[in-house]
mmCIF file of C-alpha atoms in Angstrom:
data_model
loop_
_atom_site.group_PDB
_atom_site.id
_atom_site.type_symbol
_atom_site.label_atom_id
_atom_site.label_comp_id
_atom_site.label_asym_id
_atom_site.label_seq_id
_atom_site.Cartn_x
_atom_site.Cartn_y
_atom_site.Cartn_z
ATOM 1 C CA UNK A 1 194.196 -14.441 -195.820
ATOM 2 C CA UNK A 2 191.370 -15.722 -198.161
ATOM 3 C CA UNK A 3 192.715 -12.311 -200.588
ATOM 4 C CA UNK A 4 196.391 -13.867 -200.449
ATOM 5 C CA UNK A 5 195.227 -17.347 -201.427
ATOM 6 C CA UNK A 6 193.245 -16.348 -203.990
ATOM 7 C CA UNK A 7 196.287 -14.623 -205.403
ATOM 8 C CA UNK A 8 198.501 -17.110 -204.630
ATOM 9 C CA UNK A 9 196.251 -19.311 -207.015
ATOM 10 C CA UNK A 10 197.703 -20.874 -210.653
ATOM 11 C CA UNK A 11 194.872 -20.053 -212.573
ATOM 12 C CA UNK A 12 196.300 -16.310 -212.150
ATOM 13 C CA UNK A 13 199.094 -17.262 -214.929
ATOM 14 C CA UNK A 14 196.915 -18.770 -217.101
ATOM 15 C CA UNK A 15 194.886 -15.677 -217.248
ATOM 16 C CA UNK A 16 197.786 -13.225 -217.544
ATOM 17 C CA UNK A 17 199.735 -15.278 -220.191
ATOM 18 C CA UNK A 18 197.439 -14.854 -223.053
ATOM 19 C CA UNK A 19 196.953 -11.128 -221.848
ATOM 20 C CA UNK A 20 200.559 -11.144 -222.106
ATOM 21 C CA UNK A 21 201.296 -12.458 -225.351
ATOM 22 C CA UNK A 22 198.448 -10.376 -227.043
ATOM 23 C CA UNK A 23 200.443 -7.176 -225.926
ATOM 24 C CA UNK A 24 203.369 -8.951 -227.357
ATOM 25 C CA UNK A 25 202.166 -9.659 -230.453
ATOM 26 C CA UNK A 26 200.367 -5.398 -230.794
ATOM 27 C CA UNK A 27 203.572 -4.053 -229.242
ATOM 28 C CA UNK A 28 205.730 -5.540 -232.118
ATOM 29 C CA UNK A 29 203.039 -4.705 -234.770
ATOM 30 C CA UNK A 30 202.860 -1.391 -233.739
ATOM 31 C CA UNK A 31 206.537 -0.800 -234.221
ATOM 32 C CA UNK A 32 206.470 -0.400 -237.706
ATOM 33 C CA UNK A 33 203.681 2.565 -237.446
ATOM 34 C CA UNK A 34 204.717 4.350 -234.632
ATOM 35 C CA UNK A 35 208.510 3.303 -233.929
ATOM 36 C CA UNK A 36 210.328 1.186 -231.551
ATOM 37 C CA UNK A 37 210.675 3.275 -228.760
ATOM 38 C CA UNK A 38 207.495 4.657 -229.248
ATOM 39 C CA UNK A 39 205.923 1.659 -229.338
ATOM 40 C CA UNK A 40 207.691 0.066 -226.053
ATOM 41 C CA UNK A 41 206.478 3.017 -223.977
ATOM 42 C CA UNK A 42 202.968 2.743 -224.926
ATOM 43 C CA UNK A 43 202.258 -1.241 -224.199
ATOM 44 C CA UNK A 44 205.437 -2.309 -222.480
ATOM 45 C CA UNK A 45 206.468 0.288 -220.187
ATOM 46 C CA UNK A 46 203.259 1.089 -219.100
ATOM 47 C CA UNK A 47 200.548 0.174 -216.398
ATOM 48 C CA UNK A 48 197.973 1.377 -218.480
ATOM 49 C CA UNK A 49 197.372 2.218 -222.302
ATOM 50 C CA UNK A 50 194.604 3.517 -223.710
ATOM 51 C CA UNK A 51 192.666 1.970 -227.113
ATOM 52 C CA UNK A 52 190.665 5.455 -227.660
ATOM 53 C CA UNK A 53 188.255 5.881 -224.342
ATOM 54 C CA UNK A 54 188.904 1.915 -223.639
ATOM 55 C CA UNK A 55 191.505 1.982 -220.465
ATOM 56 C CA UNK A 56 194.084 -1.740 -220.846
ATOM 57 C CA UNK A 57 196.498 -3.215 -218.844
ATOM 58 C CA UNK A 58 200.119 -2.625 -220.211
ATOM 59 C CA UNK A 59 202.789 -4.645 -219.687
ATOM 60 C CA UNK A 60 204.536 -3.435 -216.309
ATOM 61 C CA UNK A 61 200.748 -4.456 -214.583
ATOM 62 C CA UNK A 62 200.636 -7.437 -215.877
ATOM 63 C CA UNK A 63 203.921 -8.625 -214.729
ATOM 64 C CA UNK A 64 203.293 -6.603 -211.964
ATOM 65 C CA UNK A 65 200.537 -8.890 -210.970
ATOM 66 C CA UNK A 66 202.389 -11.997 -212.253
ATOM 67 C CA UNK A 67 204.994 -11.231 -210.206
ATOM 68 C CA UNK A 68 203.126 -10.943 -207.116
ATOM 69 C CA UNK A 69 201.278 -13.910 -207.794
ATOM 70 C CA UNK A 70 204.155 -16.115 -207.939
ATOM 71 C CA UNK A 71 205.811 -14.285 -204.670
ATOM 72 C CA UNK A 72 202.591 -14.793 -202.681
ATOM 73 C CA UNK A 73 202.528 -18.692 -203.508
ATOM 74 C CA UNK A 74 206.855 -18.668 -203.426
ATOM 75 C CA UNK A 75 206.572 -17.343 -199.824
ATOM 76 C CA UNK A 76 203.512 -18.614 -198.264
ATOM 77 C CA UNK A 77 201.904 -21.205 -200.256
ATOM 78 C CA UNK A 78 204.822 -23.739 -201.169
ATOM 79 C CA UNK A 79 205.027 -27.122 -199.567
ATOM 80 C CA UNK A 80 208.576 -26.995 -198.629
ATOM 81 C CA UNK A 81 208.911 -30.570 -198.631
ATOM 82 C CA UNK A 82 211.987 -32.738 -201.274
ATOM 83 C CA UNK A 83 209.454 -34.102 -203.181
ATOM 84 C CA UNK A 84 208.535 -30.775 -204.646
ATOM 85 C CA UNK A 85 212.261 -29.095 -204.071
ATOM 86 C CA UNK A 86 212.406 -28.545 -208.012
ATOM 87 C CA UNK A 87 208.864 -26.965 -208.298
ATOM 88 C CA UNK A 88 210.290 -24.475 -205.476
ATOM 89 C CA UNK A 89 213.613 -24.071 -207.373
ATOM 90 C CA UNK A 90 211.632 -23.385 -210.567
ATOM 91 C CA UNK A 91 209.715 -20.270 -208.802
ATOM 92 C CA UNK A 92 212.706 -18.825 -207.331
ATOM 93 C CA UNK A 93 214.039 -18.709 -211.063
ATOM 94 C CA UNK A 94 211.103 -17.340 -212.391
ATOM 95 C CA UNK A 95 211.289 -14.397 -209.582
ATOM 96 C CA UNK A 96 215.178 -13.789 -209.997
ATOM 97 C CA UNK A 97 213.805 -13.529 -213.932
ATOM 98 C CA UNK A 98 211.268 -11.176 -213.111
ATOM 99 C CA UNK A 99 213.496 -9.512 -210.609
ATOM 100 C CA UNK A 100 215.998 -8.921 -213.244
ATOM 101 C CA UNK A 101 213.474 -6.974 -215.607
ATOM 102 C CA UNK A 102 212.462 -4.864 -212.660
ATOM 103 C CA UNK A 103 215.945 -3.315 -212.420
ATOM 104 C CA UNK A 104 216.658 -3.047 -216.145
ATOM 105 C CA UNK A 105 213.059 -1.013 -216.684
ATOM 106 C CA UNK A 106 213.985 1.346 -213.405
ATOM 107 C CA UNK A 107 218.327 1.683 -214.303
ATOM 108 C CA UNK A 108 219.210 0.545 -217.630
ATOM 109 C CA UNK A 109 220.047 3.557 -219.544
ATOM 110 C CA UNK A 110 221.251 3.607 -223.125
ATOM 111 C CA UNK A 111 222.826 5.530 -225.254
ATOM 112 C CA UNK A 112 225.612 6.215 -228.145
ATOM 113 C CA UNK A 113 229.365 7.496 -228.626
ATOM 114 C CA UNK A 114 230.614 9.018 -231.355
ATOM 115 C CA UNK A 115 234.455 8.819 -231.881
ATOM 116 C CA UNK A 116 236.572 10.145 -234.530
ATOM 117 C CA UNK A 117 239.489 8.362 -235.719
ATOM 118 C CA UNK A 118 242.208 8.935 -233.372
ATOM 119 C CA UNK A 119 240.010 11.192 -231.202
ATOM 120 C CA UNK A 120 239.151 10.029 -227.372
ATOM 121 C CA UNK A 121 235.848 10.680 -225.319
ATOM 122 C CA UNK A 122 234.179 9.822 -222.197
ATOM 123 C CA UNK A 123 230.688 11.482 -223.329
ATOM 124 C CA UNK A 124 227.605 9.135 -224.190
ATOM 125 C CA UNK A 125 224.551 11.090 -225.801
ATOM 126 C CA UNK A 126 221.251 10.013 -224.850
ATOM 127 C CA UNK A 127 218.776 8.631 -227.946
ATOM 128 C CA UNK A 128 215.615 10.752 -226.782
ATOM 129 C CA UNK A 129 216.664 13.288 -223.965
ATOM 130 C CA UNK A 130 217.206 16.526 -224.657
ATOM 131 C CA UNK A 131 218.744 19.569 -222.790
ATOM 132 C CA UNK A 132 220.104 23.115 -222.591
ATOM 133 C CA UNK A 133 222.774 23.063 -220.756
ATOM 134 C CA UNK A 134 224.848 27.175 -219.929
ATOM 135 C CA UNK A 135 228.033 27.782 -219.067
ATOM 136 C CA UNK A 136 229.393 30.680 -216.997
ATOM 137 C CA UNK A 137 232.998 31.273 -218.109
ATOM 138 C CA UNK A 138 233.478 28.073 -219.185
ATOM 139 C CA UNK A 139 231.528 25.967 -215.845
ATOM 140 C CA UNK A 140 228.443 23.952 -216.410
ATOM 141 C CA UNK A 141 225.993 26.519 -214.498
ATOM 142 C CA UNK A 142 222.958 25.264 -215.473
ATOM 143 C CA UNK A 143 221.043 21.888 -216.990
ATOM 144 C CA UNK A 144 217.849 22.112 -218.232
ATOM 145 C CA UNK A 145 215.572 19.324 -219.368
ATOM 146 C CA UNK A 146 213.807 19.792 -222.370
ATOM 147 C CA UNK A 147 210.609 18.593 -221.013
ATOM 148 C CA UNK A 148 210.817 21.102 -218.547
ATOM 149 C CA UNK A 149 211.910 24.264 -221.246
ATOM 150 C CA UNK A 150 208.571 22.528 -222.879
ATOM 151 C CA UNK A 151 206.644 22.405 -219.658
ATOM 152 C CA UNK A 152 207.353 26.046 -219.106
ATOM 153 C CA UNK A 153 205.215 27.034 -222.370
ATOM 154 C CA UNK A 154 202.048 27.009 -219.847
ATOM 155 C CA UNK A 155 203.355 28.083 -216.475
ATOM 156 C CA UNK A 156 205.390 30.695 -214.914
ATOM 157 C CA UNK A 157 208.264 28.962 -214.304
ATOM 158 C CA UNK A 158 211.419 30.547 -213.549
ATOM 159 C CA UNK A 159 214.759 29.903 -216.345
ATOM 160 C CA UNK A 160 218.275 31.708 -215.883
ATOM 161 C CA UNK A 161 218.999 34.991 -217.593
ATOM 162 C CA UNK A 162 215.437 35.695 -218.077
ATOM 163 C CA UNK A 163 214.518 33.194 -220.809
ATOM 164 C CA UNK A 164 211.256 33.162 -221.426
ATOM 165 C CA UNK A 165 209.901 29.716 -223.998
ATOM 166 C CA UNK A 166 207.760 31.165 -226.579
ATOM 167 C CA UNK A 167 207.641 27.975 -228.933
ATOM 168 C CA UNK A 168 209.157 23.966 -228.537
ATOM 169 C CA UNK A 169 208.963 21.450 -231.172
ATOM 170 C CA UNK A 170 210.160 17.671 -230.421
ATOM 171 C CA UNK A 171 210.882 17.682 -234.020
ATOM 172 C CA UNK A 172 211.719 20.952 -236.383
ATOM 173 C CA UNK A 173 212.016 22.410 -239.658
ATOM 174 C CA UNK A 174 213.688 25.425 -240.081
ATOM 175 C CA UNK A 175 212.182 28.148 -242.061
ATOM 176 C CA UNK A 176 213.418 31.421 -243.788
ATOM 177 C CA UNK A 177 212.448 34.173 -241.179
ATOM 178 C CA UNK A 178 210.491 36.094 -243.396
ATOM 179 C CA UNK A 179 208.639 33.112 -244.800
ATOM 180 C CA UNK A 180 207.250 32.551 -241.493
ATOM 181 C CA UNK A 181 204.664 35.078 -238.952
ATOM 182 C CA UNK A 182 204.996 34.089 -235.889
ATOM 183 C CA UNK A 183 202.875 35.744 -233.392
ATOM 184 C CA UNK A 184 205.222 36.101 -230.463
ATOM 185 C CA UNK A 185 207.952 36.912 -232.958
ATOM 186 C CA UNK A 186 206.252 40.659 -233.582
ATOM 187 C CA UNK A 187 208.020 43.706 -232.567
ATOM 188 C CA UNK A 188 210.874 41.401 -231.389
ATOM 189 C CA UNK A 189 214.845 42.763 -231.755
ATOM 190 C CA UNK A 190 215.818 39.025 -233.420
ATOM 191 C CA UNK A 191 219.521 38.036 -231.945
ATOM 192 C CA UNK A 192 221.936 35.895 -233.804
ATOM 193 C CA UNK A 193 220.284 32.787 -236.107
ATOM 194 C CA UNK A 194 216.849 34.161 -235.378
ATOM 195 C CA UNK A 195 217.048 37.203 -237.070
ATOM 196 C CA UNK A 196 217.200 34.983 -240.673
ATOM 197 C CA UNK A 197 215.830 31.583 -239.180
ATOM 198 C CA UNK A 198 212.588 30.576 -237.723
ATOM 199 C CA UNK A 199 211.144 26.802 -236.370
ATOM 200 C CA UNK A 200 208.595 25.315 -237.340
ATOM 201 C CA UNK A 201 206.934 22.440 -235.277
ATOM 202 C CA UNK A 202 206.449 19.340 -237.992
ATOM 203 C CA UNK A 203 205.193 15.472 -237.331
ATOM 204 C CA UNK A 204 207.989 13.656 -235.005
ATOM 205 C CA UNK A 205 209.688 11.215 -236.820
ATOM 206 C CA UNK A 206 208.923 7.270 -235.625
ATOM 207 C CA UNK A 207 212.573 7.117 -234.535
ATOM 208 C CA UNK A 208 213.761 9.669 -231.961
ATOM 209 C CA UNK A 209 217.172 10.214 -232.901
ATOM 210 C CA UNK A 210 216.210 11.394 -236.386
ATOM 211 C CA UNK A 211 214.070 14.249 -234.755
ATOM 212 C CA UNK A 212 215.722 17.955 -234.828
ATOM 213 C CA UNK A 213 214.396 18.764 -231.352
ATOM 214 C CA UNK A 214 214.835 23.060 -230.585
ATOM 215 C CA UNK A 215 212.870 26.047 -229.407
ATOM 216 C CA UNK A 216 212.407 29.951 -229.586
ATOM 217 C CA UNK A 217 212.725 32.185 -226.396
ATOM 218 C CA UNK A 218 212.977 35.836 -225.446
ATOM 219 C CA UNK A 219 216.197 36.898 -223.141
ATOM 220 C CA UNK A 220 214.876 39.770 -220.925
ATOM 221 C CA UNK A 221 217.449 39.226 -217.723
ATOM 222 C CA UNK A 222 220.168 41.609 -219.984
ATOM 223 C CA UNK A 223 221.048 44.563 -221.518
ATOM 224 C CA UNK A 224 219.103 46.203 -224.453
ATOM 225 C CA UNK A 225 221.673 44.787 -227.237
ATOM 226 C CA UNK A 226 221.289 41.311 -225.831
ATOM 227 C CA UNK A 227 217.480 40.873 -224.970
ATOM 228 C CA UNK A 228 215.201 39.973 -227.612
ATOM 229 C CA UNK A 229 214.397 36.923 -229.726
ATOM 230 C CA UNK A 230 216.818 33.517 -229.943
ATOM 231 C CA UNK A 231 216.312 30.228 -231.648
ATOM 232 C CA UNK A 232 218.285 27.035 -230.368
ATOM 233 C CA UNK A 233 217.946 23.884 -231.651
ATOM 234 C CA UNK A 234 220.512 20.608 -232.083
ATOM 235 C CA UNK A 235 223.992 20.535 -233.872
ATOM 236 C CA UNK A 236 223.912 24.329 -234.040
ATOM 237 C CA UNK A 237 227.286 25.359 -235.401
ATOM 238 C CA UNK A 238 228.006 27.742 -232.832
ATOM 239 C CA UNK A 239 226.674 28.113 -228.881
ATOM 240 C CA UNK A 240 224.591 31.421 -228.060
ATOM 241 C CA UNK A 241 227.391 33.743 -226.177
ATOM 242 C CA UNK A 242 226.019 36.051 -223.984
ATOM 243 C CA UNK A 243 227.648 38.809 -221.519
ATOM 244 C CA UNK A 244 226.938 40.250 -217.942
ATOM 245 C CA UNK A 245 228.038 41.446 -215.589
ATOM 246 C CA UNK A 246 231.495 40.948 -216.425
ATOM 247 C CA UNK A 247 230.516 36.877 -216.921
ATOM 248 C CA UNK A 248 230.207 34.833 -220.153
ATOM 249 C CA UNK A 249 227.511 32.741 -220.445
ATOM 250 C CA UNK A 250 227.375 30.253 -223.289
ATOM 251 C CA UNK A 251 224.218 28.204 -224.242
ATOM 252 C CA UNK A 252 223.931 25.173 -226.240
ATOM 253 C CA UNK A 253 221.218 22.826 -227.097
ATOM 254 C CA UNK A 254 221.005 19.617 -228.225
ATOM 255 C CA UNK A 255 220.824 15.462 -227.103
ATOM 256 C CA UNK A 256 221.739 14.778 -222.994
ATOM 257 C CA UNK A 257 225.025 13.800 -222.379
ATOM 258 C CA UNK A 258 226.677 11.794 -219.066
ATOM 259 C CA UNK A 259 230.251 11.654 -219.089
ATOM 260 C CA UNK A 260 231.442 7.327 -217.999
ATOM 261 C CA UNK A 261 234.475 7.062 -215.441
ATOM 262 C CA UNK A 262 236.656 6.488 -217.996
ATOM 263 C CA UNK A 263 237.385 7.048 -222.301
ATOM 264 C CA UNK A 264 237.909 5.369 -225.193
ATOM 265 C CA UNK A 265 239.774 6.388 -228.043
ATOM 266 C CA UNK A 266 239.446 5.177 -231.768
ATOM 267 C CA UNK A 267 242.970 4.169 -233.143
ATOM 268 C CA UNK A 268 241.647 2.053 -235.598
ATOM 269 C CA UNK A 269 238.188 1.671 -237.862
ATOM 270 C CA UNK A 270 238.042 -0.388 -240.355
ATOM 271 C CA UNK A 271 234.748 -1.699 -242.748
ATOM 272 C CA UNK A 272 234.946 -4.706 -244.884
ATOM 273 C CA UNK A 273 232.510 -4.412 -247.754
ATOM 274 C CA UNK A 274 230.895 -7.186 -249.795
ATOM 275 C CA UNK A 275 232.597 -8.019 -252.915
ATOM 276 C CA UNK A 276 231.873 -5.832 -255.991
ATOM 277 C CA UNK A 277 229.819 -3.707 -253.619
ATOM 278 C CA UNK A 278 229.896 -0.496 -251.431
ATOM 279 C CA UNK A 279 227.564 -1.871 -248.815
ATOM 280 C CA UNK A 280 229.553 -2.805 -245.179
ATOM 281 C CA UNK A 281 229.676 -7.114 -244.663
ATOM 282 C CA UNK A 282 231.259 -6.085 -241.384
ATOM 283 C CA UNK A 283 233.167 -3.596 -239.389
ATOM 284 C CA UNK A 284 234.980 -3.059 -236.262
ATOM 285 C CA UNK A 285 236.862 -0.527 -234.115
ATOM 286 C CA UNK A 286 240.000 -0.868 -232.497
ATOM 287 C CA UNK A 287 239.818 0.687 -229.470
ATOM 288 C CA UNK A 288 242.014 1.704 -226.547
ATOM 289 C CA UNK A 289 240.537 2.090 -222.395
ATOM 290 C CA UNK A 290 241.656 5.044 -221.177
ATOM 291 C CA UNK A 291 241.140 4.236 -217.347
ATOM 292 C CA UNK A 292 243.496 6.676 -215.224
ATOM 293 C CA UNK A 293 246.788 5.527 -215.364
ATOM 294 C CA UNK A 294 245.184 1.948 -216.680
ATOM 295 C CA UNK A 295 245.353 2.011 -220.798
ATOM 296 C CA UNK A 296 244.546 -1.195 -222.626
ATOM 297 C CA UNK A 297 243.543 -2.267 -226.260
ATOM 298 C CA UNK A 298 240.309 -4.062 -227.172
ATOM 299 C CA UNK A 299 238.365 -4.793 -230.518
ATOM 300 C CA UNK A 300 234.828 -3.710 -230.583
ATOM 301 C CA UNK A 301 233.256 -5.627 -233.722
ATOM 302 C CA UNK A 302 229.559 -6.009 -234.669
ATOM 303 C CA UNK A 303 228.785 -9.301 -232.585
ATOM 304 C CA UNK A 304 231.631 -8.675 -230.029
ATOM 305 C CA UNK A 305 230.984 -6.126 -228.074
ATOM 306 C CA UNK A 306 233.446 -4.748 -224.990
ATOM 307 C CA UNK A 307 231.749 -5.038 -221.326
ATOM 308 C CA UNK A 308 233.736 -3.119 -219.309
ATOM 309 C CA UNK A 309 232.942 -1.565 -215.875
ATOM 310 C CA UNK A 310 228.857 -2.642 -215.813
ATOM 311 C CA UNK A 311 228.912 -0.909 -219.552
ATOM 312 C CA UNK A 312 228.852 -2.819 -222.976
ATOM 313 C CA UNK A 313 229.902 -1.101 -225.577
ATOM 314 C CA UNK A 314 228.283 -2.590 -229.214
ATOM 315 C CA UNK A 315 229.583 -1.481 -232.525
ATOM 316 C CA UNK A 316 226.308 0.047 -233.939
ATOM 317 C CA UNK A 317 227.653 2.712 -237.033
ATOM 318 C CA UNK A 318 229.991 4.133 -238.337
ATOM 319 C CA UNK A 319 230.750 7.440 -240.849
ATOM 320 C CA UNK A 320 233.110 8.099 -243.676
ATOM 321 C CA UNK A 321 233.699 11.462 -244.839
ATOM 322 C CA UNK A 322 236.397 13.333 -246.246
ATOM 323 C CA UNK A 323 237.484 14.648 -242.955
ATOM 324 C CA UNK A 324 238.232 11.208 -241.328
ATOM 325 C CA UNK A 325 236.328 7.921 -240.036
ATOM 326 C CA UNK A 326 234.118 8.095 -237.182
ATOM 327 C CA UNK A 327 232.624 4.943 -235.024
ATOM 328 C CA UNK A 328 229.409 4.792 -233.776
ATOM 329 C CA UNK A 329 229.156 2.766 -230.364
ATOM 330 C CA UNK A 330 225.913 1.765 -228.829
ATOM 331 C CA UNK A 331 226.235 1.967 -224.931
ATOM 332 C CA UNK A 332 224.206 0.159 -222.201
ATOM 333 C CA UNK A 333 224.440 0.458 -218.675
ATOM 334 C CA UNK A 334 222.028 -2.794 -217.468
ATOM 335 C CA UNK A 335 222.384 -3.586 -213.230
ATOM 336 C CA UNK A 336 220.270 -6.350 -214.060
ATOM 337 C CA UNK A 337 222.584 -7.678 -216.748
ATOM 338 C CA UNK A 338 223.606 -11.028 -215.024
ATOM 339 C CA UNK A 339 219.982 -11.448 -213.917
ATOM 340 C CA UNK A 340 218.520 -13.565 -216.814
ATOM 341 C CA UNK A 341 221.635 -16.007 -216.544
ATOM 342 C CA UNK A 342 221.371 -17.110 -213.026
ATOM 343 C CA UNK A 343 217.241 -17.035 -213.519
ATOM 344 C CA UNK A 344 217.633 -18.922 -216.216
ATOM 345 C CA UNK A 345 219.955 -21.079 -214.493
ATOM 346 C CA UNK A 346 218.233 -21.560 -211.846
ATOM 347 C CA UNK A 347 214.615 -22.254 -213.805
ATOM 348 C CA UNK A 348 216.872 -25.212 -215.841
ATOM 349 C CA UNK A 349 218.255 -26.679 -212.362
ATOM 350 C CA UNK A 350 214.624 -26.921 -211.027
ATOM 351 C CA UNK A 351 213.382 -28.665 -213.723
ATOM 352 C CA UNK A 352 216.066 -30.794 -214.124
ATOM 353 C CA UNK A 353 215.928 -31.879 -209.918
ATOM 354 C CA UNK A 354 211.950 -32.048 -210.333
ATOM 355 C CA UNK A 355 212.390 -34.685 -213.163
ATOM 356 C CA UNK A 356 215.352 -36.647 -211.180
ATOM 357 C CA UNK A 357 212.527 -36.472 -208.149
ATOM 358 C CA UNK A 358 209.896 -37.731 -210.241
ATOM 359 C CA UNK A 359 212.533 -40.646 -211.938
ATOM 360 C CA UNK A 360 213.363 -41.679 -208.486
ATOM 361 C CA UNK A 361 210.158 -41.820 -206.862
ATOM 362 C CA UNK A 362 209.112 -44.362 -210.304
ATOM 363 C CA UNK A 363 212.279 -46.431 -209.331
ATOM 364 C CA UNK A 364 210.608 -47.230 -206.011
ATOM 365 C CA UNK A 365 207.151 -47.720 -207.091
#
C-alpha cells in the first residue's frame, strides 16, 4: 500500500513533465537529421533510447508511468465527494486522453493509394514495410516480410523454392554487373536482371519511402536452367516467373500492401496552380466509393479529407505525366480516432464544474 501511495502522489507529474517536454523538444530536433519516422521511433515510440552507452527513458515509459500514476490516484486515492466532482472529471479526461494514444501507438496503421485517373483500387501500400510476396498460378502462396528475408542473412531459416538471401539492403543502388565483385556472386549461373545488374547497399535515406529497398538470393529448390543467382528489388518492371512441377510461380518485391473492404476510383483530378506559376495552390480528387452494390461520390481536397468506414482518406500528392493524372491519397486507420474529442471534452467539462464548485462555495461564504 505505502508503494501505491507513493505512486499515486502529484509530485510524480511534475517530475515526468519536464522529462517529457525535453524528449519533445530532441524528438522534433532530431527530425531534420535523421527523419520523421526515424526520429518518432527512437524517442517517442520507445521505452528506452540510448545517448551512446547512457540508457533514457523514451516516451511510451514516461507516459507509461504517467499514466499509471494518474490511474492509481483516479481509482484509489480520489475523495469522491461534490466538492471535488470536477477534479475527478478532470482525471477521467486525462485517462480517456491517454487511453486514446495507447490504441493509436498499438492499431493505427498508415499508409498511401495511388489512383490513376479513371482507374479504381482497394490496395493501400505501406510507407516502410516491405515484402515478397509469390504466387502459384496466379494465388497469393506465400508473404514474406522483409525483415525476416533480412533476418535470414544469419540463420538457417527455411524460404519457398529454395531461396537462399545472400545480400539485403534497406536502401539500394543498382550497379552494372561487371562493375561490381561480389563474393557470393562467383561461379553463380546469373538468372534474368542479375545477369547485367547487381545491388549495392548505400546510406538509407531520412525518409523511408524514398529508399529502393531489394535483395540478391540463390534459387536451389529447381531445375538446372532455373537455379542460380536473382536480384529483386521495388518497382521492378516485370515479376521473377518461375516453373515446376507443372506450377507457375511468380515473385515480386516491393512496399506491403492490405487490400480495405471497399475501392475508390478517380473520376476526376484536378490542380489549381498559383497565378503566373507552375507550382499547385491547391488540388483535389473527385472520387467515387465503390462499396458492393453501394456507389457514391465524394471530394477529397487538401484540408477535407473523406472518413469513411474507421479510414480517412487525405489528399497528400498527386502526378502528371503524359500517360494520365494520378492522385496520391494518404490513408489512416486510427481506433482511437474519437478518443482525443471526448478526453478533451471531458478534461473542459471538469474544469468548467470545478470552477462552478468553487463560484458556489464563494457565494455562501
Amino acid at each position: 500500500m505505502r508503494i501505491l501511495e507513493r505512486l499515486s502522489r502529484a509530485d510524480i507529474v511534475f517530475y515526468l513533465m519536464p522529462v517529457l517536454i525535453v524528449l519533445l523538444i530532441v524528438g522534433t530536433l532530431a527530425q531534420s537529421e535523421i527523419g520523421l519516422y526515424a526520429a518518432h521511433q527512437k524517442y517517442f515510440a520507445s521505452f528506452i533510447f540510448f545517448y551512446g552507452p547512457l540508457p533514457l527513458p523514451g516516451g511510451y515509459l514516461v507516459l507509461s508511468l504517467l499514466s499509471l500514476n494518474l490511474l492509481i490516484k483516479f481509482l484509489l486515492y480520489s475523495e469522491w465527494t461534490w466538492g471535488k466532482a470536477g477534479i475527478i472529471l478532470t482525471h477521467l479526461g486525462a485517462l480517456v486522453l491517454l487511453l486514446g494514444g495507447l490504441l493509436t501507438a498499438l492499431y493505427a496503421r498508415e499508409g498511401y493509394m495511388v489512383i490513376a485517373e479513371g482507374d479504381q483500387t482497394p490496395y493501400v501500400y505501406d510507407y516502410h514495410a516491405r515484402e515478397l510476396l509469390i504466387f502459384e498460378n496466379d494465388n497469393l502462396k506465400y508473404r514474406i516480410d522483409a525483415e525476416k528475408l533480412r533476418a535470414s542473412l544469419n540463420t538457417d531459416t527455411v524460404l519457398p523454392l529454395g531461396i537462399t538471401v545472400r545480400n539485403f539492403c534497406a536502401n539500394c543502388e543498382i550497379k552494372k554487373r561487371e562493375e561490381l565483385a561480389q563474393d557470393f556472386a562467383e561461379g553463380r549461373n546469373f538468372q534474368s536482371m542479375a545477369a547485367f545488374m547487381a545491388l549495392m547497399p548505400k546510406p538509407v535515406d531520412k525518409q523511408p519511402e524514398a529508399n529502393l529497398s531489394g535483395f540478391s538470393f540463390t534459387l536451389d529448390g529447381l531445375d538446372s536452367e532455373q537455379n542460380g543467382l536473382y536480384i529483386a528489388f521495388e518497382a521492378m518492371p516485370k515479376p521473377i516467373i518461375l516453373q515446376k512441377e507443372g506450377r507457375e510461380y511468380k515473385l515480386i518485391y516491393g512496399k506491403q500492401q492490405r487490400q480495405l473492404p471497399f475501392s475508390l476510383k478517380l473520376n476526376d483530378f484536378k490542380k489549381e496552380n498559383y497565378p503566373g506559376m507552375s507550382m499547385a495552390k491547391s488540388y483535389s480528387s473527385a472520387i467515387e466509393v465503390i462499396d458492393g452494390a453501394a456507389h457514391w461520390n465524394a471530394l477529397i481536397e487538401m484540408n477535407a479529407p473523406l472518413r469513411y468506414k474507421g479510414y480517412t482518406f487525405f489528399q497528400s500528392s498527386f502526378d502528371q505525366s503524359e500517360s494520365g493524372e494520378d492522385t496520391v491519397l494518404t490513408v489512416v486507420e486510427n481506433k482511437g480516432r474519437l478518443f482525443p474529442y471526448i478526453g478533451t471534452f471531458i478534461v473542459a467539462l471538469g474544469l468548467m464544474l470545478h470552477i462552478f464548485i468553487i463560484f458556489q462555495k464563494k457565494r455562501r461564504a
